[in-house]
Amino acid sequence: MNVFVTLEPSLRRSLVAMFVAGLCFWAGLAGLLPALPLYIEQFGANGQQIGLVMASFAIGLLTMRPVMARITDERGRKPVLLIGLLAIAVAPLLYWLVSFLPEVTWQITMGSHLWRINSAISLMMVFRAFHGLSIASFVTAYSALVADLAPAGQRGELIGYMSLVNPIGMAVGPALGGYLQAGAGFTQVFVLMAMLGAVGLVFAVTIVEPHREKAISRRKTAFWSLLLLPAVRVPALMLLLVGLAFGGLATFVPLYARESSLSLNIGLIYTASAISSFVIRLLAGKASDRYGRGPFITLGLMFYSVSMLALWLAYSEVAVLFAAALQGMGGGMLIPMVAALMADRSRPTERGLMFGLCLTGFDVGIALAGPVMGQVADLTSYRDIFGVACLMTILGLVIFITTSSKDINHSIQFSLRGGKDVYAVPNSTL
């Protein structure tokens, strides 16, 4: 970790505060994953309705990602970090509130169709959409600020280290949430996750953002027009397909485990994923500075595809945990490498915008995963969700290998052999 020695003490202190805030953010967010689908189900929701509620998270992501990306570049990273942590602290309390409200079912007739709308499920969708504001804000600002602080030659290494907040939080949060839900109930889960968000807010307030040139105000259309650039379009499309797989995993694993009669704490599935993600991030970031981003993105997609196939074929607790570990290796390699790739391809004044736009592909995938994979579950089984997810990630792998650079030959060189990234911005530092 020699990269930290090169930074000024004030920046190191800010990085420590960011790291703690990041741990609280991801633990508070992920701690709800084992409990929330079961909580929604107790209001009478079926598989597709559970998927719709969970996918409503992406509504907040999609609507607020462009806004937060612009604010990140134009107003600063810190305010957007605070917004994300505030959403993490408030959203669990809103879910908890639903259990105290009277449940009403409305019947609406449209032609020959009768629609029944449950008030509890409707409110959960609204609150879940608000919860999506958290990632739209925090992840964009966090990634941009780390890239601001990182020396260009060690960017992958520092991003890899600072991204460890994700696997650590994803290891602690779901395990804790799963044990609390099983032993004490939903109330304790919601209160604890809200407290984690509050602690993260306290640490984030102490961050000192370094001086940098602020971006000029952009037209709203500028965000989406950048999607025409191949430097952004291909990673965004790839992440959309990965988002479909991840959305199915995050939403339906508790129900998949119950359907498969697995006798283990659901949180341990997320923990196995997080531990392997932690290990791979320690290695991949520094290595990508030397060998290039492309091969590590390709390897991450391969791990992700194999993990989805393994979940589809798993029939024992050990097999499921092994598949989860493979998924952690895929995600732990893929997401930081895409963040480093977009930092390479952007200037400091546009990093928030570039990160936000690329990650919007992931958001759309998560948004589609709930209803699409929920429909798969209702027609077949929760297990088959992961067979479909495997096909999606394989398609993403093919797209990246063949279109990640200006033509197929350069794409193969970049994605498999660590060739030059033709879209990289020269000297993209502060």
Short mmCIF file of C-alpha atoms in Angstrom, two decimals:
data_model
loop_
_atom_site.label_atom_id
_atom_site.label_comp_id
_atom_site.label_asym_id
_atom_site.label_seq_id
_atom_site.Cartn_x
_atom_site.Cartn_y
_atom_site.Cartn_z
CA MET A 1 0.00 0.00 0.00
CA ASN A 2 2.83 2.39 -0.81
CA VAL A 3 0.45 4.61 -2.74
CA PHE A 4 -0.86 6.06 0.54
CA VAL A 5 2.62 7.18 1.60
CA THR A 6 2.81 9.55 -1.36
CA LEU A 7 -0.30 11.47 -0.28
CA GLU A 8 -0.40 14.45 2.07
CA PRO A 9 -1.54 13.73 5.68
CA SER A 10 -4.77 15.71 5.26
CA LEU A 11 -5.66 13.64 2.19
CA ARG A 12 -4.88 10.41 4.01
CA ARG A 13 -7.20 11.46 6.85
CA SER A 14 -9.93 12.20 4.33
CA LEU A 15 -9.39 8.79 2.74
CA VAL A 16 -9.76 7.11 6.13
CA ALA A 17 -13.00 9.02 6.75
CA MET A 18 -14.20 8.05 3.27
CA PHE A 19 -13.34 4.42 3.92
CA VAL A 20 -15.33 4.30 7.18
CA ALA A 21 -18.26 6.12 5.57
CA GLY A 22 -18.10 3.65 2.68
CA LEU A 23 -18.16 0.68 5.05
CA CYS A 24 -21.25 2.08 6.77
CA PHE A 25 -22.88 2.78 3.42
CA TRP A 26 -22.46 -0.71 1.98
CA ALA A 27 -23.18 -2.54 5.25
CA GLY A 28 -26.34 -0.47 5.74
CA LEU A 29 -27.46 -1.08 2.17
CA ALA A 30 -26.57 -4.78 1.95
CA GLY A 31 -27.81 -5.61 5.44
CA LEU A 32 -31.38 -5.39 4.12
CA LEU A 33 -30.87 -7.89 1.29
CA PRO A 34 -31.60 -11.09 3.26
CA ALA A 35 -34.62 -9.58 5.04
CA LEU A 36 -36.35 -7.24 2.60
CA PRO A 37 -37.76 -9.82 0.10
CA LEU A 38 -39.18 -11.82 3.03
CA TYR A 39 -40.56 -8.62 4.56
CA ILE A 40 -42.30 -7.74 1.28
CA GLU A 41 -43.69 -11.27 0.97
CA GLN A 42 -45.50 -11.01 4.30
CA PHE A 43 -47.76 -8.35 2.74
CA GLY A 44 -49.03 -10.98 0.27
CA ALA A 45 -46.66 -10.26 -2.64
CA ASN A 46 -45.88 -12.96 -5.21
CA GLY A 47 -42.54 -13.42 -6.99
CA GLN A 48 -43.21 -10.83 -9.69
CA GLN A 49 -44.48 -8.26 -7.17
CA ILE A 50 -41.42 -8.79 -4.98
CA GLY A 51 -39.32 -8.24 -8.08
CA LEU A 52 -41.21 -5.02 -8.89
CA VAL A 53 -40.68 -3.63 -5.40
CA MET A 54 -37.00 -4.49 -5.35
CA ALA A 55 -36.54 -3.16 -8.89
CA SER A 56 -38.14 0.16 -7.90
CA PHE A 57 -34.73 0.86 -6.37
CA ALA A 58 -33.53 1.50 -9.91
CA ILE A 59 -36.17 4.19 -10.47
CA GLY A 60 -34.33 6.39 -8.00
CA LEU A 61 -31.05 5.39 -9.60
CA LEU A 62 -32.10 6.19 -13.15
CA THR A 63 -33.86 9.47 -12.40
CA MET A 64 -31.25 10.84 -10.02
CA ARG A 65 -28.00 9.52 -11.50
CA PRO A 66 -27.79 12.32 -14.16
CA VAL A 67 -28.60 14.98 -11.55
CA MET A 68 -26.09 13.66 -9.03
CA ALA A 69 -23.42 13.23 -11.71
CA ARG A 70 -23.75 16.88 -12.73
CA ILE A 71 -23.70 18.09 -9.12
CA THR A 72 -20.62 15.96 -8.47
CA ASP A 73 -18.69 17.78 -11.20
CA GLU A 74 -20.19 21.24 -10.77
CA ARG A 75 -20.64 21.59 -6.99
CA GLY A 76 -18.24 19.04 -5.50
CA ARG A 77 -18.01 15.42 -4.42
CA LYS A 78 -18.67 15.82 -0.68
CA PRO A 79 -22.26 17.16 -0.82
CA VAL A 80 -23.26 14.22 -3.01
CA LEU A 81 -21.61 11.75 -0.61
CA LEU A 82 -23.72 13.21 2.21
CA ILE A 83 -26.93 12.89 0.20
CA GLY A 84 -26.25 9.20 -0.42
CA LEU A 85 -25.58 8.47 3.24
CA LEU A 86 -28.70 10.38 4.30
CA ALA A 87 -30.80 8.12 2.05
CA ILE A 88 -29.16 5.05 3.62
CA ALA A 89 -30.08 6.31 7.10
CA VAL A 90 -33.71 7.21 6.30
CA ALA A 91 -34.88 4.44 3.94
CA PRO A 92 -34.87 1.54 6.49
CA LEU A 93 -37.09 3.58 8.80
CA LEU A 94 -39.54 4.16 5.94
CA TYR A 95 -39.77 0.40 5.29
CA TRP A 96 -40.39 -0.14 9.00
CA LEU A 97 -43.16 2.48 8.93
CA VAL A 98 -45.19 0.43 6.45
CA SER A 99 -45.92 -2.24 9.07
CA PHE A 100 -47.70 0.34 11.26
CA LEU A 101 -50.01 1.64 8.52
CA PRO A 102 -53.44 0.15 7.75
CA GLU A 103 -53.35 -2.15 4.74
CA VAL A 104 -55.85 -1.34 1.99
CA THR A 105 -56.46 -3.07 -1.32
CA TRP A 106 -57.92 -1.06 -4.17
CA GLN A 107 -59.70 -2.69 -7.12
CA ILE A 108 -59.53 -0.92 -10.46
CA THR A 109 -61.45 -2.15 -13.49
CA MET A 110 -59.99 -1.38 -16.90
CA GLY A 111 -62.12 -2.93 -19.62
CA SER A 112 -62.34 -6.64 -18.86
CA HIS A 113 -59.34 -6.57 -16.50
CA LEU A 114 -59.57 -6.24 -12.72
CA TRP A 115 -56.44 -4.81 -11.06
CA ARG A 116 -55.83 -5.17 -7.31
CA ILE A 117 -53.39 -2.69 -5.77
CA ASN A 118 -52.11 -3.31 -2.26
CA SER A 119 -51.30 -0.10 -0.36
CA ALA A 120 -48.38 -1.67 1.52
CA ILE A 121 -46.74 -2.92 -1.66
CA SER A 122 -47.33 0.44 -3.35
CA LEU A 123 -45.68 2.31 -0.48
CA MET A 124 -42.77 -0.10 -0.48
CA MET A 125 -42.23 0.67 -4.16
CA VAL A 126 -42.14 4.41 -3.42
CA PHE A 127 -39.73 4.00 -0.51
CA ARG A 128 -37.56 1.60 -2.51
CA ALA A 129 -37.30 4.20 -5.28
CA PHE A 130 -36.17 6.77 -2.69
CA HIS A 131 -33.59 4.24 -1.48
CA GLY A 132 -32.15 4.19 -5.00
CA LEU A 133 -31.02 7.78 -4.48
CA SER A 134 -28.32 6.40 -2.18
CA ILE A 135 -26.27 4.65 -4.87
CA ALA A 136 -27.00 7.33 -7.47
CA SER A 137 -25.32 9.80 -5.12
CA PHE A 138 -22.70 7.99 -3.07
CA VAL A 139 -21.09 5.66 -5.61
CA THR A 140 -20.70 8.35 -8.28
CA ALA A 141 -19.14 10.86 -5.88
CA TYR A 142 -16.99 8.28 -4.09
CA SER A 143 -15.51 6.95 -7.34
CA ALA A 144 -14.83 10.44 -8.67
CA LEU A 145 -13.15 11.61 -5.44
CA VAL A 146 -10.89 8.55 -5.24
CA ALA A 147 -9.88 9.09 -8.87
CA ASP A 148 -9.13 12.76 -8.05
CA LEU A 149 -6.78 11.73 -5.27
CA ALA A 150 -5.02 8.88 -7.08
CA PRO A 151 -1.70 9.38 -8.90
CA ALA A 152 -2.23 8.41 -12.56
CA GLY A 153 0.35 5.62 -12.48
CA GLN A 154 -1.21 4.05 -9.38
CA ARG A 155 -4.85 4.79 -10.10
CA GLY A 156 -5.94 1.17 -10.38
CA GLU A 157 -4.15 0.30 -7.14
CA LEU A 158 -5.75 3.08 -5.07
CA ILE A 159 -9.20 2.50 -6.57
CA GLY A 160 -8.79 -1.19 -5.77
CA TYR A 161 -7.91 -0.51 -2.14
CA MET A 162 -10.64 2.09 -1.60
CA SER A 163 -13.22 -0.14 -3.27
CA LEU A 164 -12.67 -2.70 -0.51
CA VAL A 165 -15.47 -0.93 1.37
CA ASN A 166 -17.88 -2.78 -0.92
CA PRO A 167 -16.89 -6.39 -0.14
CA ILE A 168 -16.28 -5.69 3.55
CA GLY A 169 -19.65 -3.98 3.90
CA MET A 170 -21.30 -6.69 1.82
CA ALA A 171 -19.73 -9.32 4.08
CA VAL A 172 -20.73 -7.76 7.39
CA GLY A 173 -24.12 -6.30 6.48
CA PRO A 174 -25.99 -9.33 5.08
CA ALA A 175 -24.61 -11.73 7.69
CA LEU A 176 -25.68 -9.37 10.46
CA GLY A 177 -29.02 -8.64 8.83
CA GLY A 178 -29.71 -12.33 8.28
CA TYR A 179 -28.95 -13.26 11.89
CA LEU A 180 -30.98 -10.36 13.26
CA GLN A 181 -33.98 -11.14 11.09
CA ALA A 182 -33.94 -14.80 12.06
CA GLY A 183 -33.35 -14.20 15.75
CA ALA A 184 -35.04 -10.89 16.54
CA GLY A 185 -37.24 -9.83 13.64
CA PHE A 186 -37.46 -7.14 11.00
CA THR A 187 -37.58 -4.16 13.38
CA GLN A 188 -34.07 -4.69 14.70
CA VAL A 189 -32.73 -5.02 11.15
CA PHE A 190 -34.25 -1.73 10.03
CA VAL A 191 -33.10 0.20 13.11
CA LEU A 192 -29.52 -1.07 12.93
CA MET A 193 -29.16 -0.29 9.22
CA ALA A 194 -30.45 3.23 9.82
CA MET A 195 -27.87 3.67 12.58
CA LEU A 196 -25.08 2.60 10.22
CA GLY A 197 -26.15 5.29 7.78
CA ALA A 198 -26.06 7.89 10.56
CA VAL A 199 -22.52 6.87 11.60
CA GLY A 200 -21.41 7.13 7.98
CA LEU A 201 -22.82 10.65 7.80
CA VAL A 202 -20.75 11.71 10.84
CA PHE A 203 -17.52 10.50 9.24
CA ALA A 204 -18.33 11.94 5.83
CA VAL A 205 -18.76 15.42 7.32
CA THR A 206 -15.04 15.39 8.26
CA ILE A 207 -13.83 14.80 4.68
CA VAL A 208 -11.80 17.65 3.19
CA GLU A 209 -12.25 17.71 -0.56
CA PRO A 210 -9.12 18.82 -2.45
CA HIS A 211 -9.23 21.90 -4.63
CA ARG A 212 -9.85 21.20 -8.30
CA GLU A 213 -11.26 22.94 -11.33
CA LYS A 214 -15.05 22.76 -11.28
CA ALA A 215 -16.95 21.85 -14.41
CA ILE A 216 -19.06 24.47 -16.13
CA SER A 217 -22.82 23.99 -15.99
CA ARG A 218 -24.01 21.57 -18.66
CA ARG A 219 -27.29 21.19 -20.48
CA LYS A 220 -29.34 18.26 -19.25
CA THR A 221 -29.08 16.59 -22.65
CA ALA A 222 -25.28 16.45 -22.38
CA PHE A 223 -25.48 13.51 -19.98
CA TRP A 224 -27.26 11.23 -22.43
CA SER A 225 -25.48 12.50 -25.55
CA LEU A 226 -22.22 11.05 -24.20
CA LEU A 227 -23.77 7.61 -24.56
CA LEU A 228 -23.10 7.90 -28.30
CA LEU A 229 -19.38 7.72 -27.59
CA PRO A 230 -18.04 4.14 -27.99
CA ALA A 231 -15.68 4.76 -25.05
CA VAL A 232 -18.78 4.89 -22.82
CA ARG A 233 -21.40 2.96 -24.77
CA VAL A 234 -19.71 -0.45 -24.71
CA PRO A 235 -18.92 -0.49 -20.93
CA ALA A 236 -22.46 0.77 -20.22
CA LEU A 237 -24.03 -1.98 -22.34
CA MET A 238 -21.81 -4.60 -20.74
CA LEU A 239 -22.80 -3.39 -17.25
CA LEU A 240 -26.48 -3.47 -18.24
CA LEU A 241 -26.19 -7.22 -18.87
CA VAL A 242 -24.23 -7.72 -15.64
CA GLY A 243 -26.89 -5.66 -13.84
CA LEU A 244 -29.55 -8.13 -15.00
CA ALA A 245 -27.59 -10.94 -13.35
CA PHE A 246 -26.79 -8.99 -10.19
CA GLY A 247 -30.37 -7.75 -9.85
CA GLY A 248 -31.66 -11.30 -9.98
CA LEU A 249 -29.09 -12.36 -7.40
CA ALA A 250 -29.79 -9.50 -5.00
CA THR A 251 -33.56 -9.86 -5.23
CA PHE A 252 -34.23 -13.58 -5.33
CA VAL A 253 -31.44 -15.38 -3.45
CA PRO A 254 -33.48 -15.64 -0.19
CA LEU A 255 -36.42 -17.14 -2.08
CA TYR A 256 -34.11 -19.37 -4.16
CA ALA A 257 -32.53 -20.71 -0.96
CA ARG A 258 -35.92 -21.45 0.59
CA GLU A 259 -37.17 -23.14 -2.60
CA SER A 260 -34.01 -25.30 -2.62
CA SER A 261 -34.45 -26.19 1.09
CA LEU A 262 -30.99 -24.85 1.97
CA SER A 263 -30.36 -24.87 5.72
CA LEU A 264 -28.01 -21.93 6.07
CA ASN A 265 -28.17 -18.26 7.02
CA ILE A 266 -28.92 -16.41 3.78
CA GLY A 267 -26.50 -13.69 4.80
CA LEU A 268 -23.63 -16.17 4.50
CA ILE A 269 -24.21 -16.34 0.74
CA TYR A 270 -23.53 -12.61 0.48
CA THR A 271 -20.64 -12.97 2.92
CA ALA A 272 -18.95 -15.67 0.81
CA SER A 273 -19.27 -13.39 -2.20
CA ALA A 274 -17.85 -10.43 -0.27
CA ILE A 275 -14.83 -12.29 1.11
CA SER A 276 -13.70 -13.46 -2.33
CA SER A 277 -14.37 -9.97 -3.70
CA PHE A 278 -12.13 -8.52 -0.99
CA VAL A 279 -9.25 -10.84 -1.84
CA ILE A 280 -9.40 -10.28 -5.59
CA ARG A 281 -9.51 -6.48 -5.24
CA LEU A 282 -6.24 -6.53 -3.31
CA LEU A 283 -4.57 -8.11 -6.32
CA ALA A 284 -6.36 -6.90 -9.44
CA GLY A 285 -6.09 -3.13 -9.04
CA LYS A 286 -2.30 -2.95 -8.85
CA ALA A 287 -1.90 -5.58 -11.55
CA SER A 288 -4.14 -3.64 -13.94
CA ASP A 289 -1.84 -0.61 -13.68
CA ARG A 290 0.88 -2.81 -15.13
CA TYR A 291 -0.96 -5.13 -17.51
CA GLY A 292 -3.95 -3.01 -18.57
CA ARG A 293 -7.63 -2.94 -17.63
CA GLY A 294 -8.98 -5.08 -20.48
CA PRO A 295 -7.84 -8.59 -19.45
CA PHE A 296 -9.12 -8.08 -15.90
CA ILE A 297 -12.54 -6.92 -17.10
CA THR A 298 -12.68 -9.98 -19.36
CA LEU A 299 -11.69 -12.27 -16.50
CA GLY A 300 -14.29 -10.65 -14.23
CA LEU A 301 -17.01 -11.34 -16.81
CA MET A 302 -15.85 -14.95 -17.10
CA PHE A 303 -16.03 -15.45 -13.33
CA TYR A 304 -19.49 -13.87 -13.27
CA SER A 305 -20.77 -16.18 -16.01
CA VAL A 306 -19.40 -19.31 -14.32
CA SER A 307 -20.88 -18.24 -10.98
CA MET A 308 -24.39 -17.86 -12.45
CA LEU A 309 -24.07 -21.30 -14.07
CA ALA A 310 -22.89 -22.76 -10.76
CA LEU A 311 -25.88 -21.28 -8.90
CA TRP A 312 -28.22 -22.75 -11.50
CA LEU A 313 -26.69 -26.21 -10.99
CA ALA A 314 -26.16 -26.04 -7.19
CA TYR A 315 -28.16 -28.34 -4.92
CA SER A 316 -26.19 -28.17 -1.67
CA GLU A 317 -25.10 -25.48 0.77
CA VAL A 318 -21.43 -25.93 -0.13
CA ALA A 319 -22.14 -25.63 -3.86
CA VAL A 320 -24.14 -22.43 -3.34
CA LEU A 321 -21.41 -20.86 -1.21
CA PHE A 322 -18.81 -21.82 -3.83
CA ALA A 323 -20.93 -20.19 -6.55
CA ALA A 324 -21.29 -17.08 -4.39
CA ALA A 325 -17.53 -16.92 -3.98
CA LEU A 326 -17.09 -17.06 -7.76
CA GLN A 327 -19.62 -14.25 -8.16
CA GLY A 328 -17.67 -12.18 -5.64
CA MET A 329 -14.49 -12.70 -7.63
CA GLY A 330 -16.27 -11.59 -10.79
CA GLY A 331 -17.81 -8.48 -9.27
CA GLY A 332 -14.70 -7.65 -7.25
CA MET A 333 -12.61 -7.64 -10.40
CA LEU A 334 -15.15 -6.14 -12.81
CA ILE A 335 -16.55 -3.07 -11.03
CA PRO A 336 -13.24 -1.49 -9.85
CA MET A 337 -11.69 -2.15 -13.24
CA VAL A 338 -14.55 -0.41 -15.04
CA ALA A 339 -14.20 2.51 -12.62
CA ALA A 340 -10.46 2.71 -13.39
CA LEU A 341 -11.21 2.39 -17.11
CA MET A 342 -13.63 5.34 -17.04
CA ALA A 343 -11.10 7.38 -15.03
CA ASP A 344 -8.54 6.66 -17.76
CA ARG A 345 -11.04 7.79 -20.38
CA SER A 346 -12.11 11.07 -18.74
CA ARG A 347 -10.77 14.40 -17.53
CA PRO A 348 -11.21 15.47 -13.87
CA THR A 349 -13.97 17.95 -14.77
CA GLU A 350 -16.12 15.23 -16.33
CA ARG A 351 -15.44 12.18 -14.15
CA GLY A 352 -18.72 12.36 -12.28
CA LEU A 353 -20.57 12.55 -15.58
CA MET A 354 -18.64 9.67 -17.16
CA PHE A 355 -18.92 7.42 -14.09
CA GLY A 356 -22.61 8.21 -13.75
CA LEU A 357 -23.41 7.49 -17.37
CA CYS A 358 -21.48 4.22 -17.46
CA LEU A 359 -23.09 3.02 -14.23
CA THR A 360 -26.53 3.90 -15.60
CA GLY A 361 -26.21 0.74 -17.68
CA PHE A 362 -25.90 -1.22 -14.45
CA ASP A 363 -28.92 0.65 -13.07
CA VAL A 364 -31.08 -0.25 -16.05
CA GLY A 365 -30.07 -3.88 -15.72
CA ILE A 366 -31.12 -3.92 -12.07
CA ALA A 367 -34.40 -2.19 -12.99
CA LEU A 368 -35.20 -4.82 -15.59
CA ALA A 369 -34.02 -7.73 -13.43
CA GLY A 370 -36.85 -7.53 -10.90
CA PRO A 371 -39.85 -7.84 -13.23
CA VAL A 372 -38.06 -9.94 -15.88
CA MET A 373 -36.52 -12.44 -13.49
CA GLY A 374 -39.67 -12.41 -11.35
CA GLN A 375 -41.63 -13.48 -14.41
CA VAL A 376 -39.10 -16.27 -15.01
CA ALA A 377 -39.59 -17.41 -11.40
CA ASP A 378 -43.38 -17.39 -11.69
CA LEU A 379 -43.28 -19.40 -14.93
CA THR A 380 -40.60 -21.89 -13.91
CA SER A 381 -38.63 -21.57 -10.66
CA TYR A 382 -36.29 -19.25 -8.80
CA ARG A 383 -33.42 -21.53 -9.80
CA ASP A 384 -33.92 -20.84 -13.51
CA ILE A 385 -33.29 -17.15 -12.89
CA PHE A 386 -29.59 -17.93 -12.70
CA GLY A 387 -29.60 -19.91 -15.94
CA VAL A 388 -30.96 -16.83 -17.71
CA ALA A 389 -28.45 -14.63 -15.85
CA CYS A 390 -25.60 -16.82 -17.12
CA LEU A 391 -26.69 -16.19 -20.72
CA MET A 392 -26.78 -12.44 -20.07
CA THR A 393 -23.22 -12.27 -18.72
CA ILE A 394 -21.87 -14.47 -21.51
CA LEU A 395 -23.40 -12.02 -23.99
CA GLY A 396 -21.70 -9.17 -22.13
CA LEU A 397 -18.38 -11.02 -22.39
CA VAL A 398 -18.75 -11.44 -26.15
CA ILE A 399 -19.66 -7.76 -26.59
CA PHE A 400 -16.64 -6.58 -24.59
CA ILE A 401 -14.13 -8.83 -26.37
CA THR A 402 -15.34 -7.80 -29.83
CA THR A 403 -16.24 -4.10 -29.42
CA SER A 404 -14.22 -2.64 -26.53
CA SER A 405 -11.90 -0.71 -28.88
CA LYS A 406 -12.15 0.99 -32.31
CA ASP A 407 -12.33 -2.28 -34.29
CA ILE A 408 -12.41 -6.01 -33.62
CA ASN A 409 -8.64 -6.49 -33.86
CA HIS A 410 -7.89 -3.70 -31.40
CA SER A 411 -10.73 -4.95 -29.18
CA ILE A 412 -9.24 -8.43 -28.95
CA GLN A 413 -5.81 -6.98 -28.24
CA PHE A 414 -7.19 -4.71 -25.50
CA SER A 415 -9.57 -7.20 -23.85
CA LEU A 416 -7.38 -10.31 -23.95
CA ARG A 417 -3.76 -9.21 -24.22
CA GLY A 418 -3.63 -5.90 -22.38
CA GLY A 419 -3.19 -3.81 -25.52
CA LYS A 420 -3.34 -0.01 -25.53
CA ASP A 421 -6.66 1.65 -24.70
CA VAL A 422 -7.18 3.94 -27.71
CA TYR A 423 -9.90 5.87 -25.84
CA ALA A 424 -7.72 6.79 -22.85
CA VAL A 425 -7.24 10.53 -22.22
CA PRO A 426 -3.51 11.43 -22.10
CA ASN A 427 -2.41 12.60 -18.64
CA SER A 428 -5.95 12.43 -17.21
CA THR A 429 -4.84 13.76 -13.84
CA LEU A 430 -5.62 16.84 -11.77
#
